[in-house]
Short mmCIF file of C-alpha atoms in Angstrom, two decimals:
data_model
loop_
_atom_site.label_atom_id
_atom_site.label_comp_id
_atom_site.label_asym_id
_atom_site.label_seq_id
_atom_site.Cartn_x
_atom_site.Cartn_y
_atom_site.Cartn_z
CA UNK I 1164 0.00 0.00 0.00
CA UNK I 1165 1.28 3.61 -0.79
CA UNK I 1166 2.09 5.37 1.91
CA UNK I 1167 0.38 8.30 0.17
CA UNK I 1168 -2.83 7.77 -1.84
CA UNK I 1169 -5.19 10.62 -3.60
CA UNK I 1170 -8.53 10.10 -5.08
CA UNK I 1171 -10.20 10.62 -7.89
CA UNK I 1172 -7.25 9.24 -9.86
CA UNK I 1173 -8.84 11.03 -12.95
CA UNK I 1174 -12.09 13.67 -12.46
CA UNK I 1175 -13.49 15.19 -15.45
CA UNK I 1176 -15.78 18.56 -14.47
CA UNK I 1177 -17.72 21.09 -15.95
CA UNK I 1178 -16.58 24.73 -15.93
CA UNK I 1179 -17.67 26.49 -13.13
CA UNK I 1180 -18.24 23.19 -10.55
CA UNK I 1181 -17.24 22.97 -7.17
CA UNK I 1182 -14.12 20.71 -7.23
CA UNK I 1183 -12.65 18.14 -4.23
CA UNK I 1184 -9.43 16.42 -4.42
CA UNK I 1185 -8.42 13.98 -1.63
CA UNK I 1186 -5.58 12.60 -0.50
CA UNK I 1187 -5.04 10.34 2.27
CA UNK I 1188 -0.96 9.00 4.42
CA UNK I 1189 0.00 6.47 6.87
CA UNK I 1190 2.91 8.37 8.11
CA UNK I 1191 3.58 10.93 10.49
CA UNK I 1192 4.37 13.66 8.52
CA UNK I 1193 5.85 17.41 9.14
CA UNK I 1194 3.82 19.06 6.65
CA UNK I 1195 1.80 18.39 3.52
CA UNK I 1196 2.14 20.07 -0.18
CA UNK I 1197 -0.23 19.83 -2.52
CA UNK I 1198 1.49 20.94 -6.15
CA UNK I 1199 -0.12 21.28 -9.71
CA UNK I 1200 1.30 19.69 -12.88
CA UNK I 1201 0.45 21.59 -16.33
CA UNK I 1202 -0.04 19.26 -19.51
CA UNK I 1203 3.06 21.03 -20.22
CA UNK I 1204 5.35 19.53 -17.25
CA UNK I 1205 5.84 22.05 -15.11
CA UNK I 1206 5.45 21.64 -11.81
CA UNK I 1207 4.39 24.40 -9.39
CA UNK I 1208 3.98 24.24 -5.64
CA UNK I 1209 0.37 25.28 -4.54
CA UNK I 1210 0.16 24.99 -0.61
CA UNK I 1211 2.57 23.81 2.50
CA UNK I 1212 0.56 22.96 5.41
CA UNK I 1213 0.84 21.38 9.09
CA UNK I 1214 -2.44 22.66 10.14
CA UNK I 1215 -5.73 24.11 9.23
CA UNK I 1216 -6.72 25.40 6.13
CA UNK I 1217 -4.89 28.26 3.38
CA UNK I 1218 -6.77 29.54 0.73
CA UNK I 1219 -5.05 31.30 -2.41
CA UNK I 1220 -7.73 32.85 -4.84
CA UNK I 1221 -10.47 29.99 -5.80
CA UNK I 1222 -7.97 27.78 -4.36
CA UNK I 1223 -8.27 26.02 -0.74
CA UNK I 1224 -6.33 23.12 1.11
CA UNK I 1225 -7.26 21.69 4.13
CA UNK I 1226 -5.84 19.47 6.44
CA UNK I 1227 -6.91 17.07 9.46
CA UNK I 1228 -4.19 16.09 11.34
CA UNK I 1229 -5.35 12.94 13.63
CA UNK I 1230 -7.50 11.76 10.19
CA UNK I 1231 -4.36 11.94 7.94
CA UNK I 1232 -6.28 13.27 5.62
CA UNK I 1233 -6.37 17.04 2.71
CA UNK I 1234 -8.22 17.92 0.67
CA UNK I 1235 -7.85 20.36 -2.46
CA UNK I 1236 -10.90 22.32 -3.07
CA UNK I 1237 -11.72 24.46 -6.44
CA UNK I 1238 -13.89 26.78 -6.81
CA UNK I 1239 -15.69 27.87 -9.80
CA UNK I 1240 -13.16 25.33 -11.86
CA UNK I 1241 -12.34 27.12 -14.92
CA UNK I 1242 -10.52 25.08 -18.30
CA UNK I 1243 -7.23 26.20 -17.33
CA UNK I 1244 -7.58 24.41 -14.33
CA UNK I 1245 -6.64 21.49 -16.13
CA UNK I 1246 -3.65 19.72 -15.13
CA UNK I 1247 -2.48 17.23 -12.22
CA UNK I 1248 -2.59 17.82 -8.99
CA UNK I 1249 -0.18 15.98 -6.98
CA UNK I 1250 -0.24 15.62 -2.82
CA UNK I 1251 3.26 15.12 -1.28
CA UNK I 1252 3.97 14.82 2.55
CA UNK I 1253 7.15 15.41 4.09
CA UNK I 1254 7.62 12.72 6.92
CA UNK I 1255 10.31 15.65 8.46
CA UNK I 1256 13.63 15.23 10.05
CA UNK I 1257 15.17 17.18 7.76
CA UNK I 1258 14.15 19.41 4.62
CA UNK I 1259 9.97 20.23 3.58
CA UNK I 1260 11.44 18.84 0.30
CA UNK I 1261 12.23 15.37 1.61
CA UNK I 1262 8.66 14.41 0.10
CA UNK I 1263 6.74 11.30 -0.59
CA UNK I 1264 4.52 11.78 -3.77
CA UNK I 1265 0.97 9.98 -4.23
CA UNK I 1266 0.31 9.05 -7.91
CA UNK I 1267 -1.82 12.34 -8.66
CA UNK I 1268 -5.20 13.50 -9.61
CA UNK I 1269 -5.84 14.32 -13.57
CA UNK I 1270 -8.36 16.67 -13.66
CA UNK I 1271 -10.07 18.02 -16.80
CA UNK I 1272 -12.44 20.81 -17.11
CA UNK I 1273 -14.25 20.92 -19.92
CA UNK I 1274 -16.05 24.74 -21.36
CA UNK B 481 15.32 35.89 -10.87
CA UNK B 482 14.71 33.50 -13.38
CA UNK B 483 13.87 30.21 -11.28
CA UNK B 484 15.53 27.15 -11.38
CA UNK B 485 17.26 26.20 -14.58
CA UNK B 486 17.28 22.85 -15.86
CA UNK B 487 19.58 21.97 -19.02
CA UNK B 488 19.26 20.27 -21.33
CA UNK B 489 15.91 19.80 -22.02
CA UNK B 490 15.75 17.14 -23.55
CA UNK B 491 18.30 14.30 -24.11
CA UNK B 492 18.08 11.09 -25.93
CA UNK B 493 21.29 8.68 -25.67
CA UNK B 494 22.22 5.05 -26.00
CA UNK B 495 22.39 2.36 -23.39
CA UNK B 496 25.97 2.44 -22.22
CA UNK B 497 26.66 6.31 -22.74
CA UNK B 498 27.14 9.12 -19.79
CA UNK B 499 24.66 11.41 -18.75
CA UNK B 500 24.97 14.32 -17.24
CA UNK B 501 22.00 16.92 -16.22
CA UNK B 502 22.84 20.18 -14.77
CA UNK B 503 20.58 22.53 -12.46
CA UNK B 504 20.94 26.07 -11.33
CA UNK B 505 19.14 26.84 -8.18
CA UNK B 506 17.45 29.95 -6.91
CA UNK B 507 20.07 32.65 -6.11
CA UNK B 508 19.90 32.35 -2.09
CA UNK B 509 17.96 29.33 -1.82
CA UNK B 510 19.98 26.44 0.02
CA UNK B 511 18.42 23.39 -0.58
CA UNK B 512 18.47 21.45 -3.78
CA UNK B 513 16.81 18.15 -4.32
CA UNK B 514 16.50 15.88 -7.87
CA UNK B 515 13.41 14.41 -8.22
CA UNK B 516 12.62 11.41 -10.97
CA UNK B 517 9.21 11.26 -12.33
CA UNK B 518 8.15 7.51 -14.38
CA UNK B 519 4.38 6.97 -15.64
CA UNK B 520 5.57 3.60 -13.40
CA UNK B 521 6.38 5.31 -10.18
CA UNK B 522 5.52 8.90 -10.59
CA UNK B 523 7.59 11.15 -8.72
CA UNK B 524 10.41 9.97 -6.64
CA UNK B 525 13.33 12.28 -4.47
CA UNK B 526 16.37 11.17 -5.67
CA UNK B 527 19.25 12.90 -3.48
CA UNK B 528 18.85 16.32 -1.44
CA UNK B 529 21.63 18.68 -0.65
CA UNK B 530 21.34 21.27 1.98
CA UNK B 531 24.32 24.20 1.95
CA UNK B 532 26.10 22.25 -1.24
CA UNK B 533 26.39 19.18 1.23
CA UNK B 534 24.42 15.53 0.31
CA UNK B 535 21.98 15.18 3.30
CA UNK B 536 20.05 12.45 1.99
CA UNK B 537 20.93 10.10 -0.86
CA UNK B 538 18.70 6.93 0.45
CA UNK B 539 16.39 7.34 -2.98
CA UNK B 540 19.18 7.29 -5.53
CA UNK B 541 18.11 4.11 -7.56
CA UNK B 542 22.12 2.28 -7.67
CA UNK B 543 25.77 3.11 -8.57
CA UNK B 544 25.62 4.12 -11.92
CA UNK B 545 23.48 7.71 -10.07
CA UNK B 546 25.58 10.39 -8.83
CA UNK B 547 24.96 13.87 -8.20
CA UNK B 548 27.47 16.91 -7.06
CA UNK B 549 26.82 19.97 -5.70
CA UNK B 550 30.59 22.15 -6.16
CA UNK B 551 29.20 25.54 -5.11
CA UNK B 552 26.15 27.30 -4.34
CA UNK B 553 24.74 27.93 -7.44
CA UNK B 554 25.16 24.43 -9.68
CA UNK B 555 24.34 20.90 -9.20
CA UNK B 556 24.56 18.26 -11.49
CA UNK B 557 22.75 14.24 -11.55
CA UNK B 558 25.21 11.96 -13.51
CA UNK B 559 24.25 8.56 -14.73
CA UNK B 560 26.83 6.30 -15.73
CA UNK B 561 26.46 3.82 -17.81
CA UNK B 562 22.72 5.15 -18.64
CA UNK B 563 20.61 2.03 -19.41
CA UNK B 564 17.16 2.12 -21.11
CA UNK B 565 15.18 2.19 -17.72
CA UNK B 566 16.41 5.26 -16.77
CA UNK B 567 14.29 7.08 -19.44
CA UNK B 568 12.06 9.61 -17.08
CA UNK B 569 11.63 13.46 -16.34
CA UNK B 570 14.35 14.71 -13.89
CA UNK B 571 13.24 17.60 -12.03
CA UNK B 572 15.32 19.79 -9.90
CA UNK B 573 14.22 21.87 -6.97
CA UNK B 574 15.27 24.38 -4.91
CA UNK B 575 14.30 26.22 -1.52
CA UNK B 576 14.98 27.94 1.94
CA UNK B 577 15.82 25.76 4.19
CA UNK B 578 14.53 26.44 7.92
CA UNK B 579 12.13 28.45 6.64
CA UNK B 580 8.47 26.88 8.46
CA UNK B 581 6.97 28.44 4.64
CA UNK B 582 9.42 26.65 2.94
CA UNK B 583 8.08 26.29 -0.45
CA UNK B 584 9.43 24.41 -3.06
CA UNK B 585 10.02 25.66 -6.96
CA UNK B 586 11.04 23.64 -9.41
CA UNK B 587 12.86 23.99 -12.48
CA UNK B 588 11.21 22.64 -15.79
CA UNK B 589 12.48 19.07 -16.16
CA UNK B 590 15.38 17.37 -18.23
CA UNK B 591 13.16 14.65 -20.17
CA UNK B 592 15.77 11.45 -20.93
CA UNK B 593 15.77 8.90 -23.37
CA UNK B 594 18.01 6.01 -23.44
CA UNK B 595 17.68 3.94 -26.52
#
């Protein structure tokens, strides 16, 4: 079993729905990141969190601790939200980029 | 500052043949970490270096991976002899280190091919 594991593997929405991404770990962990993979291959770093909830524009990440558990939530999901979105924890004693990946979440929007 | 550069871009070789794939981190940032990214596995840390030193090398797949840091501002990932299963994305990062915000920015990938 992977230590880290994120559902919907693939989620195909319409623009302008409410969108949840999960991701679940079986480690103790320092911190969580939750980072966004263009068709293009970039990747860019969305959120770090330990705690709580951070929002960035129609963008929010959540975390429960003693669940193990995130979640990703879009709002209004727009086309260009396309991509993959990739949850990675660090499991600490050292560097935040010390990171186990789960396998990612495709998600399409479609106009 | 232009981010973290990645060369080459791409690189297709033979089995048997040297690699060598070169990152430039963030000017100030002292941590750098190589990631590997397979349809297979998806993405894997390879080595991390904090302050030009290795900290943790534990996910570098065998002997034929190395990876230097000489100074602050250049790393490079060297795969000798390069055999057809190392054909993946290498990604390099770089960050603060210490920093409880540390956030991670990566460069845009060396894509490899080993025929």
């Amino acid at each position: 079993k992977n230590e880290v594991e994120q559902s919907p593997q693939n989620l195909t929405a319409q623009e302008g729905e409410f969108i949840t991404i999960n991701c679940s770990y079986s480690v103790g962990i320092s911190a969580l990141h939750w980072l966004q993979q263009h068709p293009g291959g970039g990747i860019v770093s969305l959120f770090m969190l330990s705690s709580g909830k951070k929002k960035h524009g129609r963008l929010i990440a959540t975390i429960n601790i003693q669940e193990k558990h995130s979640s990703l939530h879009i709002t209004a999901s727009h086309p260009r939200d396309s991509a993959v979105y990739i949850c990675a924890v660090s499991k600490g004693g050292g560097s935040q980029g010390n990171l186990i990946f789960g396998k990612g979440t495709k998600l399409s929007v479609k106009p | 500052d232009a981010g973290v550069i990645q060369s080459p871009r791409h690189e297709v070789t033979e089995m048997g043949q040297e690699v060598t794939l070169r990152c430039k981190p963030i000017s100030g940032h002292n941590s750098l970490f190589w990631y590997r990214q397979t349809m297979m596995r998806g993405l894997e840390l390879l080595i991390y270096f904090n302050n030009n030193v290795p900290i943790d090398d534990s996910g570098m797949p065998e002997d034929r991976f190395s990876a230097k840091m000489p100074n602050a501002s250049f790393s490079t990932l060297k795969i000798q002899p390069s055999e057809p299963r190392d054909s993946a994305v290498y990604f390099c990062a770089s960050s603060e280190w210490g920093d409880r915000g540390e956030k991670l920015f990566f460069g845009s990938g060396t894509q490899l091919s080993v025929l």
